[in-house]
Amino acid sequence: MHFPRKVRIVEVGARDGLQNESVPVATATKLELIRRLSDSGLAHVEAASFVSPRWVPQMADHREIMLALRDSSAESPTTMSTTTKSATTYSALTPNMKGLEAALECGVREVAVFGSASESFSQRNINCSIAESLERFAPVVEHALKAGVRVRGYVSCVLGCPYEGEIAPAEVAAVARELKAMGCYEVSLGDTIGVGTPLKAKHMLEQVSREVPITQLAAHFHDTYGQALANLYAVLEEGIAVIDSSVAGLGGCPYAKGASGNVASEDVLYLLEGMGIETGVDLAALARTGDWISRELGRPNGSRVGQALMASC
Ligand SMILES: CC(C)(COP(=O)([O-])OP(=O)([O-])OC[C@H]1O[C@@H](n2cnc3c(N)ncnc32)[C@H](O)[C@@H]1OP(=O)([O-])[O-])[C@@H](O)C(=O)NCCC(=O)NCCSC(=O)C[C@@](C)(O)CC(=O)[O-]
């Protein structure tokens, strides 16, 4: 067993979580969510997406969000987080140069490019083939790095595709290798439709980690089939030490019908705390945030741990 001593949580609720909400969420509500997430001790909050508002209307206020975060960070340069006094990284998705240029104008310090291990998903999600997407990302990554901005890479459909079904781990490994070679500091492996099971997740990771060291990989698992925590346990055992999750289990993917949210951050924290793994995040504060945003959105809290903690208050 190689369980890590510490895990970094990348909180994706404000982006992956909200991008699929059909009713527009007010920019002020998003900013309040991000502030609360940061205050709970989360060091990395994915906050927006510089994508076409015609494709993903919910992310149309990316500029306002990132400018507001830049300005509040400037007001208090050492920290945005008022309670934990730790610096938070606010990142944004940038699928192409247009997105990157807009993000740089807003002072974004970290961006992410997002590809797929499935041809069909790539076409539906970003309107190009896998090969074209990698060609598109290369100058984005190069330009970002020259501007001193870190770049994360995503690979979707690592354990299955809504259009193609099974995806060979070799396909995942190939895309991950290219993203790393371009200069992504970390590659996040997305089980976009939450179909994975633990042994499958381990097998995929074994193959990918032959191309990208495990220290540069992250797990981004959706919980559609209720397997996300089991899958995380399996990949933690392999040494994964970065987990993407979403407060209250918010989310779904606009290009993956029926996909439910990411694994809930509260549930991940509870699991990690039970294993004695440090995260630096205050579970009670995060549970209050999950309860608050669920009420704001008028939807049930998707975190079992969040529900249990709030019921016991
Ligand atoms: C990638 C594009 C933009 C290509 O879209 P396209 O239509 O192929 O792009 P285009 O270059 O032909 O431009 C068409 C129009 O879009 C505009 N445009 C072009 N680029 C941008 C931009 N960056 N920002 C704003 N506008 C943009 C461009 O200006 C033009 O506007 P028009 O002249 O027609 O008015 C489009 O397909 C798109 O926005 N897709 C959205 C994809 C998305 O956000 N998906 C969800 C996130 S991925 C995800 O959730 C999975 C992940 C990461 O969480 C991991 C997992 O769980 O698997």
Short mmCIF file of C-alpha atoms in Angstrom, two decimals, residues 145 184 198 256:
data_model
loop_
_atom_site.label_atom_id
_atom_site.label_comp_id
_atom_site.label_asym_id
_atom_site.label_seq_id
_atom_site.Cartn_x
_atom_site.Cartn_y
_atom_site.Cartn_z
CA LEU A 145 3.98 29.33 -19.96
CA CYS A 184 1.11 20.77 -18.52
CA PRO A 198 -11.99 0.22 -8.83
CA ALA A 256 -22.46 13.76 -21.51
#
